[in-house]
Amino acid sequence: SAVISQKPSRDICQRGTSLTIQCQVDSQVTMMFWYRQQPGQSLTLIATANQGSEATYESGFVIDKFPISRPNLTFSTLTVSNMSPEDSSIYLCSVSQGTNTEAFFGQGTRLTVV
Amino acid sequence: DQQVKQNSPSLSVQEGRISILNCDYTNSMFDYFLWYKKYPAEGPTFLISISSIKDKNEDGRFTVFLNKSAKHLSLHIVPSQPGDSAVYFCAASASTGTASKLTFGTGTRLQVTL
């Protein structure tokens, strides 16, 4: 399994500001994803991070709010823009090597917006 | 529209006994299913998976059963240990879609008592 490092592990941010979360994998991976877990909720997919091209967003998530970069096969960033208290969640990076294989997760970034 | 459902939010089991966690799904395109365990302040940890071509997969103390006609899967943990206390998520993916894009259930909190 891949070792996934997410930074920061937690942050408290002022509303209206932006936070960029980094995800570093110790080996090249085919697929990278970003999920969100709101308090008391399940994990929801935000987008698939595509290497060298624009991310593919799920319904309800837009690039202006959650810009994503993936410059290579081991690194991705997720930015939460113009934050509001409703953005307080755990944000998780996930990687996979392809169809019908398990996905592995980073430890998550716990974001609190005040 | 919750495509993956875990109807039991919590479960308490005595140490040494069997824990059975259930999961139902509605999307007939799902053909790969996974179970994850999640401790507080950590990312989900992959436990076991099953392809739709099988009805059972076993790995040590963990066994997953799949009933495609009922669109139901279950995770059996035998014997249960105190360290198994965590939130368990069922997840599903469809190989016709984006590989390894997971849809998660709402989770079941398992408590293993002494």
PDB file of C-alpha atoms in Angstrom:
ATOM      1  CA  SER A   1       0.000   0.000   0.000  1.00  0.00           C
ATOM      2  CA  ALA A   2       1.078   3.589  -0.647  1.00  0.00           C
ATOM      3  CA  VAL A   3       2.157   5.914   2.148  1.00  0.00           C
ATOM      4  CA  ILE A   4       0.186   9.142   1.926  1.00  0.00           C
ATOM      5  CA  SER A   5       1.185  12.322   3.740  1.00  0.00           C
ATOM      6  CA  GLN A   6      -1.261  15.170   4.091  1.00  0.00           C
ATOM      7  CA  LYS A   7      -0.403  18.653   5.295  1.00  0.00           C
ATOM      8  CA  PRO A   8      -1.571  20.354   7.400  1.00  0.00           C
ATOM      9  CA  SER A   9      -3.174  17.792   9.696  1.00  0.00           C
ATOM     10  CA  ARG A  10      -5.439  20.478  11.128  1.00  0.00           C
ATOM     11  CA  ASP A  11      -6.023  24.210  10.902  1.00  0.00           C
ATOM     12  CA  ILE A  12      -8.295  26.905  12.229  1.00  0.00           C
ATOM     13  CA  CYS A  13      -8.992  29.572   9.646  1.00  0.00           C
ATOM     14  CA  GLN A  14     -10.843  32.859   9.457  1.00  0.00           C
ATOM     15  CA  ARG A  15     -13.858  33.064   7.203  1.00  0.00           C
ATOM     16  CA  GLY A  16     -13.140  34.582   3.814  1.00  0.00           C
ATOM     17  CA  THR A  17      -9.603  33.196   3.653  1.00  0.00           C
ATOM     18  CA  SER A  18      -8.290  30.211   1.680  1.00  0.00           C
ATOM     19  CA  LEU A  19      -6.369  27.109   2.720  1.00  0.00           C
ATOM     20  CA  THR A  20      -4.298  24.824   0.515  1.00  0.00           C
ATOM     21  CA  ILE A  21      -3.965  21.188   1.549  1.00  0.00           C
ATOM     22  CA  GLN A  22      -1.108  19.110   0.201  1.00  0.00           C
ATOM     23  CA  CYS A  23      -1.081  15.391  -0.509  1.00  0.00           C
ATOM     24  CA  GLN A  24       2.217  13.600  -1.139  1.00  0.00           C
ATOM     25  CA  VAL A  25       2.445   9.903  -2.025  1.00  0.00           C
ATOM     26  CA  ASP A  26       5.607   7.829  -1.694  1.00  0.00           C
ATOM     27  CA  SER A  27       5.112   6.161  -5.086  1.00  0.00           C
ATOM     28  CA  GLN A  28       3.514   6.955  -8.419  1.00  0.00           C
ATOM     29  CA  VAL A  29      -0.218   6.316  -8.428  1.00  0.00           C
ATOM     30  CA  THR A  30      -2.752   6.223 -11.211  1.00  0.00           C
ATOM     31  CA  MET A  31      -5.665   7.878  -9.477  1.00  0.00           C
ATOM     32  CA  MET A  32      -5.880  10.588  -6.839  1.00  0.00           C
ATOM     33  CA  PHE A  33      -9.095  11.790  -5.246  1.00  0.00           C
ATOM     34  CA  TRP A  34     -10.234  14.375  -2.720  1.00  0.00           C
ATOM     35  CA  TYR A  35     -13.033  13.610  -0.259  1.00  0.00           C
ATOM     36  CA  ARG A  36     -14.792  15.600   2.412  1.00  0.00           C
ATOM     37  CA  GLN A  37     -16.312  14.339   5.646  1.00  0.00           C
ATOM     38  CA  GLN A  38     -18.570  16.880   7.278  1.00  0.00           C
ATOM     39  CA  PRO A  39     -19.274  16.491  11.003  1.00  0.00           C
ATOM     40  CA  GLY A  40     -21.344  13.390  11.670  1.00  0.00           C
ATOM     41  CA  GLN A  41     -21.563  12.574   7.970  1.00  0.00           C
ATOM     42  CA  SER A  42     -20.124  10.061   5.566  1.00  0.00           C
ATOM     43  CA  LEU A  43     -17.278  10.675   3.117  1.00  0.00           C
ATOM     44  CA  THR A  44     -18.263  12.530  -0.039  1.00  0.00           C
ATOM     45  CA  LEU A  45     -16.132  12.697  -3.161  1.00  0.00           C
ATOM     46  CA  ILE A  46     -15.215  16.251  -4.150  1.00  0.00           C
ATOM     47  CA  ALA A  47     -13.216  15.564  -7.304  1.00  0.00           C
ATOM     48  CA  THR A  48     -10.797  13.340  -9.157  1.00  0.00           C
ATOM     49  CA  ALA A  49      -7.393  14.982  -9.538  1.00  0.00           C
ATOM     50  CA  ASN A  50      -6.132  14.443 -13.079  1.00  0.00           C
ATOM     51  CA  GLN A  51      -2.442  14.675 -13.782  1.00  0.00           C
ATOM     52  CA  GLY A  52      -1.647  17.538 -16.110  1.00  0.00           C
ATOM     53  CA  SER A  53      -5.261  18.569 -16.700  1.00  0.00           C
ATOM     54  CA  GLU A  54      -8.265  20.028 -14.923  1.00  0.00           C
ATOM     55  CA  ALA A  55      -9.819  18.009 -12.136  1.00  0.00           C
ATOM     56  CA  THR A  56     -13.166  16.278 -12.600  1.00  0.00           C
ATOM     57  CA  TYR A  57     -15.665  17.612 -10.067  1.00  0.00           C
ATOM     58  CA  GLU A  58     -18.670  15.844  -8.599  1.00  0.00           C
ATOM     59  CA  SER A  59     -22.108  17.356  -8.542  1.00  0.00           C
ATOM     60  CA  GLY A  60     -22.273  20.176  -6.023  1.00  0.00           C
ATOM     61  CA  PHE A  61     -18.563  20.995  -6.133  1.00  0.00           C
ATOM     62  CA  VAL A  62     -17.013  23.651  -8.392  1.00  0.00           C
ATOM     63  CA  ILE A  63     -13.505  24.584  -9.396  1.00  0.00           C
ATOM     64  CA  ASP A  64     -13.761  28.163  -8.146  1.00  0.00           C
ATOM     65  CA  LYS A  65     -14.446  26.944  -4.630  1.00  0.00           C
ATOM     66  CA  PHE A  66     -12.154  23.893  -4.623  1.00  0.00           C
ATOM     67  CA  PRO A  67      -9.311  24.402  -7.102  1.00  0.00           C
ATOM     68  CA  ILE A  68      -7.150  21.296  -7.433  1.00  0.00           C
ATOM     69  CA  SER A  69      -3.714  20.775  -8.883  1.00  0.00           C
ATOM     70  CA  ARG A  70      -1.905  17.573  -9.776  1.00  0.00           C
ATOM     71  CA  PRO A  71       1.421  18.377 -11.393  1.00  0.00           C
ATOM     72  CA  ASN A  72       2.738  14.791 -11.298  1.00  0.00           C
ATOM     73  CA  LEU A  73       1.861  11.234 -10.303  1.00  0.00           C
ATOM     74  CA  THR A  74       2.815  11.628  -6.622  1.00  0.00           C
ATOM     75  CA  PHE A  75       1.468  15.042  -5.564  1.00  0.00           C
ATOM     76  CA  SER A  76      -1.783  16.970  -5.464  1.00  0.00           C
ATOM     77  CA  THR A  77      -3.211  20.018  -3.718  1.00  0.00           C
ATOM     78  CA  LEU A  78      -6.740  21.012  -2.803  1.00  0.00           C
ATOM     79  CA  THR A  79      -7.552  24.629  -2.007  1.00  0.00           C
ATOM     80  CA  VAL A  80     -10.653  25.553  -0.047  1.00  0.00           C
ATOM     81  CA  SER A  81     -11.397  29.111  -1.180  1.00  0.00           C
ATOM     82  CA  ASN A  82     -13.286  31.948   0.459  1.00  0.00           C
ATOM     83  CA  MET A  83     -14.066  29.772   3.447  1.00  0.00           C
ATOM     84  CA  SER A  84     -17.205  29.894   5.532  1.00  0.00           C
ATOM     85  CA  PRO A  85     -18.074  27.948   8.705  1.00  0.00           C
ATOM     86  CA  GLU A  86     -19.962  25.436   6.500  1.00  0.00           C
ATOM     87  CA  ASP A  87     -16.587  24.376   5.076  1.00  0.00           C
ATOM     88  CA  SER A  88     -15.535  23.035   8.471  1.00  0.00           C
ATOM     89  CA  SER A  89     -14.858  19.387   7.679  1.00  0.00           C
ATOM     90  CA  ILE A  90     -12.197  16.743   7.404  1.00  0.00           C
ATOM     91  CA  TYR A  91     -10.629  16.760   3.947  1.00  0.00           C
ATOM     92  CA  LEU A  92      -9.061  13.518   2.782  1.00  0.00           C
ATOM     93  CA  CYS A  93      -6.721  12.634  -0.050  1.00  0.00           C
ATOM     94  CA  SER A  94      -7.103   9.154  -1.538  1.00  0.00           C
ATOM     95  CA  VAL A  95      -5.058   7.192  -4.063  1.00  0.00           C
ATOM     96  CA  SER A  96      -5.671   4.105  -6.142  1.00  0.00           C
ATOM     97  CA  GLN A  97      -3.976   2.160  -8.888  1.00  0.00           C
ATOM     98  CA  GLY A  98      -7.064   1.552 -10.980  1.00  0.00           C
ATOM     99  CA  THR A  99     -10.309  -0.266 -11.485  1.00  0.00           C
ATOM    100  CA  ASN A 100     -11.484  -2.652  -8.801  1.00  0.00           C
ATOM    101  CA  THR A 101      -8.525  -2.040  -6.556  1.00  0.00           C
ATOM    102  CA  GLU A 102      -8.558  -0.706  -3.055  1.00  0.00           C
ATOM    103  CA  ALA A 103      -8.158   3.007  -2.408  1.00  0.00           C
ATOM    104  CA  PHE A 104      -5.897   4.254   0.369  1.00  0.00           C
ATOM    105  CA  PHE A 105      -6.341   7.399   2.377  1.00  0.00           C
ATOM    106  CA  GLY A 106      -4.204  10.022   3.989  1.00  0.00           C
ATOM    107  CA  GLN A 107      -4.756  10.877   7.636  1.00  0.00           C
ATOM    108  CA  GLY A 108      -6.942  13.815   6.726  1.00  0.00           C
ATOM    109  CA  THR A 109      -6.932  17.559   7.349  1.00  0.00           C
ATOM    110  CA  ARG A 110      -9.329  18.767  10.011  1.00  0.00           C
ATOM    111  CA  LEU A 111     -10.428  22.257   9.038  1.00  0.00           C
ATOM    112  CA  THR A 112     -12.327  24.583  11.354  1.00  0.00           C
ATOM    113  CA  VAL A 113     -13.541  27.891   9.966  1.00  0.00           C
ATOM    114  CA  VAL A 114     -14.382  30.599  12.495  1.00  0.00           C
TER     115      VAL A 114
ATOM    116  CA  ASP B   1     -29.984  10.019  -2.869  1.00  0.00           C
ATOM    117  CA  GLN B   2     -28.049   7.675  -0.574  1.00  0.00           C
ATOM    118  CA  GLN B   3     -26.863   4.881  -2.870  1.00  0.00           C
ATOM    119  CA  VAL B   4     -25.025   3.046  -0.099  1.00  0.00           C
ATOM    120  CA  LYS B   5     -26.752   2.666   3.244  1.00  0.00           C
ATOM    121  CA  GLN B   6     -25.694   1.412   6.619  1.00  0.00           C
ATOM    122  CA  ASN B   7     -28.885   1.348   8.630  1.00  0.00           C
ATOM    123  CA  SER B   8     -27.298   0.663  11.997  1.00  0.00           C
ATOM    124  CA  PRO B   9     -25.487   3.757  13.280  1.00  0.00           C
ATOM    125  CA  SER B  10     -24.011   1.813  16.171  1.00  0.00           C
ATOM    126  CA  LEU B  11     -23.352  -1.712  17.381  1.00  0.00           C
ATOM    127  CA  SER B  12     -22.076  -3.051  20.683  1.00  0.00           C
ATOM    128  CA  VAL B  13     -20.541  -6.529  20.895  1.00  0.00           C
ATOM    129  CA  GLN B  14     -18.773  -8.418  23.638  1.00  0.00           C
ATOM    130  CA  GLU B  15     -15.128  -9.300  23.204  1.00  0.00           C
ATOM    131  CA  GLY B  16     -14.725 -12.711  21.604  1.00  0.00           C
ATOM    132  CA  ARG B  17     -18.147 -12.680  19.989  1.00  0.00           C
ATOM    133  CA  ILE B  18     -18.993 -12.119  16.339  1.00  0.00           C
ATOM    134  CA  SER B  19     -19.608  -8.604  15.013  1.00  0.00           C
ATOM    135  CA  ILE B  20     -21.852  -8.360  11.960  1.00  0.00           C
ATOM    136  CA  LEU B  21     -22.029  -5.056  10.129  1.00  0.00           C
ATOM    137  CA  ASN B  22     -24.526  -4.629   7.317  1.00  0.00           C
ATOM    138  CA  CYS B  23     -24.654  -2.535   4.180  1.00  0.00           C
ATOM    139  CA  ASP B  24     -27.253  -2.130   1.433  1.00  0.00           C
ATOM    140  CA  TYR B  25     -26.876  -0.503  -1.956  1.00  0.00           C
ATOM    141  CA  THR B  26     -29.264   0.607  -4.661  1.00  0.00           C
ATOM    142  CA  ASN B  27     -27.076   1.159  -7.721  1.00  0.00           C
ATOM    143  CA  SER B  28     -26.940  -2.060  -9.768  1.00  0.00           C
ATOM    144  CA  MET B  29     -23.837  -0.752 -11.580  1.00  0.00           C
ATOM    145  CA  PHE B  30     -21.734  -1.186  -8.440  1.00  0.00           C
ATOM    146  CA  ASP B  31     -19.463  -4.190  -8.891  1.00  0.00           C
ATOM    147  CA  TYR B  32     -16.721  -3.730  -6.314  1.00  0.00           C
ATOM    148  CA  PHE B  33     -17.254  -3.305  -2.607  1.00  0.00           C
ATOM    149  CA  LEU B  34     -14.937  -2.370   0.203  1.00  0.00           C
ATOM    150  CA  TRP B  35     -14.943  -2.026   3.970  1.00  0.00           C
ATOM    151  CA  TYR B  36     -12.932   0.596   5.808  1.00  0.00           C
ATOM    152  CA  LYS B  37     -12.270   1.159   9.470  1.00  0.00           C
ATOM    153  CA  LYS B  38     -11.836   4.673  10.790  1.00  0.00           C
ATOM    154  CA  TYR B  39     -10.466   5.827  14.120  1.00  0.00           C
ATOM    155  CA  PRO B  40     -10.952   9.437  15.259  1.00  0.00           C
ATOM    156  CA  ALA B  41      -8.382  11.847  13.813  1.00  0.00           C
ATOM    157  CA  GLU B  42      -7.187   9.267  11.274  1.00  0.00           C
ATOM    158  CA  GLY B  43      -7.998   8.527   7.670  1.00  0.00           C
ATOM    159  CA  PRO B  44      -9.998   5.409   6.775  1.00  0.00           C
ATOM    160  CA  THR B  45      -8.003   2.172   6.766  1.00  0.00           C
ATOM    161  CA  PHE B  46      -8.788  -0.421   4.112  1.00  0.00           C
ATOM    162  CA  LEU B  47      -9.935  -3.742   5.578  1.00  0.00           C
ATOM    163  CA  ILE B  48     -11.267  -6.045   2.911  1.00  0.00           C
ATOM    164  CA  SER B  49     -12.944  -5.949  -0.468  1.00  0.00           C
ATOM    165  CA  ILE B  50     -15.063  -8.153  -2.695  1.00  0.00           C
ATOM    166  CA  SER B  51     -15.779  -8.223  -6.397  1.00  0.00           C
ATOM    167  CA  SER B  52     -19.297  -8.845  -7.637  1.00  0.00           C
ATOM    168  CA  ILE B  53     -18.163 -12.114  -9.236  1.00  0.00           C
ATOM    169  CA  LYS B  54     -17.730 -13.553  -5.734  1.00  0.00           C
ATOM    170  CA  ASP B  55     -20.087 -14.008  -2.831  1.00  0.00           C
ATOM    171  CA  LYS B  56     -17.517 -14.337  -0.072  1.00  0.00           C
ATOM    172  CA  ASN B  57     -14.042 -13.118   0.699  1.00  0.00           C
ATOM    173  CA  GLU B  58     -12.107 -13.933   3.833  1.00  0.00           C
ATOM    174  CA  ASP B  59      -8.989 -12.381   5.362  1.00  0.00           C
ATOM    175  CA  GLY B  60      -8.085 -13.531   8.825  1.00  0.00           C
ATOM    176  CA  ARG B  61     -10.766 -12.477  11.285  1.00  0.00           C
ATOM    177  CA  PHE B  62     -12.647 -10.534   8.605  1.00  0.00           C
ATOM    178  CA  THR B  63     -15.109 -12.015   6.127  1.00  0.00           C
ATOM    179  CA  VAL B  64     -17.266 -10.101   3.693  1.00  0.00           C
ATOM    180  CA  PHE B  65     -20.401 -11.646   2.205  1.00  0.00           C
ATOM    181  CA  LEU B  66     -22.131 -10.297  -0.876  1.00  0.00           C
ATOM    182  CA  ASN B  67     -25.726 -11.035  -1.875  1.00  0.00           C
ATOM    183  CA  LYS B  68     -26.152  -9.418  -5.287  1.00  0.00           C
ATOM    184  CA  SER B  69     -29.818 -10.268  -5.675  1.00  0.00           C
ATOM    185  CA  ALA B  70     -30.595  -8.506  -2.408  1.00  0.00           C
ATOM    186  CA  LYS B  71     -28.035  -5.767  -3.033  1.00  0.00           C
ATOM    187  CA  HIS B  72     -26.674  -6.460   0.422  1.00  0.00           C
ATOM    188  CA  LEU B  73     -23.260  -7.052   1.905  1.00  0.00           C
ATOM    189  CA  SER B  74     -22.064  -7.741   5.386  1.00  0.00           C
ATOM    190  CA  LEU B  75     -18.787  -7.742   7.266  1.00  0.00           C
ATOM    191  CA  HIS B  76     -18.202 -10.402   9.895  1.00  0.00           C
ATOM    192  CA  ILE B  77     -15.481  -9.981  12.490  1.00  0.00           C
ATOM    193  CA  VAL B  78     -14.668 -13.105  14.488  1.00  0.00           C
ATOM    194  CA  PRO B  79     -13.588 -12.989  17.230  1.00  0.00           C
ATOM    195  CA  SER B  80     -14.169  -9.340  18.027  1.00  0.00           C
ATOM    196  CA  GLN B  81     -11.412  -7.560  19.924  1.00  0.00           C
ATOM    197  CA  PRO B  82     -11.416  -4.249  21.836  1.00  0.00           C
ATOM    198  CA  GLY B  83      -9.073  -2.789  19.200  1.00  0.00           C
ATOM    199  CA  ASP B  84     -11.811  -3.295  16.623  1.00  0.00           C
ATOM    200  CA  SER B  85     -13.795  -0.470  18.214  1.00  0.00           C
ATOM    201  CA  ALA B  86     -14.049   2.139  15.467  1.00  0.00           C
ATOM    202  CA  VAL B  87     -16.402   3.457  12.808  1.00  0.00           C
ATOM    203  CA  TYR B  88     -16.804   1.084   9.870  1.00  0.00           C
ATOM    204  CA  PHE B  89     -17.675   2.355   6.417  1.00  0.00           C
ATOM    205  CA  CYS B  90     -18.963   0.330   3.534  1.00  0.00           C
ATOM    206  CA  ALA B  91     -18.032   1.674   0.078  1.00  0.00           C
ATOM    207  CA  ALA B  92     -18.844   0.741  -3.502  1.00  0.00           C
ATOM    208  CA  SER B  93     -17.557   1.507  -6.981  1.00  0.00           C
ATOM    209  CA  ALA B  94     -18.572   0.805 -10.556  1.00  0.00           C
ATOM    210  CA  SER B  95     -15.934  -0.305 -13.043  1.00  0.00           C
ATOM    211  CA  THR B  96     -17.858   1.390 -15.834  1.00  0.00           C
ATOM    212  CA  GLY B  97     -17.248   4.744 -14.182  1.00  0.00           C
ATOM    213  CA  THR B  98     -14.092   6.403 -12.937  1.00  0.00           C
ATOM    214  CA  ALA B  99     -11.931   3.658 -11.545  1.00  0.00           C
ATOM    215  CA  SER B 100     -11.947   3.523  -7.767  1.00  0.00           C
ATOM    216  CA  LYS B 101     -14.346   6.440  -7.365  1.00  0.00           C
ATOM    217  CA  LEU B 102     -16.019   5.358  -4.157  1.00  0.00           C
ATOM    218  CA  THR B 103     -19.499   5.936  -2.804  1.00  0.00           C
ATOM    219  CA  PHE B 104     -19.560   5.556   0.967  1.00  0.00           C
ATOM    220  CA  GLY B 105     -22.224   4.529   3.415  1.00  0.00           C
ATOM    221  CA  THR B 106     -22.976   6.546   6.514  1.00  0.00           C
ATOM    222  CA  GLY B 107     -20.918   4.346   8.811  1.00  0.00           C
ATOM    223  CA  THR B 108     -21.539   2.074  11.800  1.00  0.00           C
ATOM    224  CA  ARG B 109     -19.823   2.743  15.093  1.00  0.00           C
ATOM    225  CA  LEU B 110     -18.705  -0.578  16.579  1.00  0.00           C
ATOM    226  CA  GLN B 111     -17.918  -0.829  20.261  1.00  0.00           C
ATOM    227  CA  VAL B 112     -16.338  -4.033  21.512  1.00  0.00           C
ATOM    228  CA  THR B 113     -16.784  -4.365  25.246  1.00  0.00           C
ATOM    229  CA  LEU B 114     -14.749  -6.444  27.675  1.00  0.00           C
TER     230      LEU B 114
END
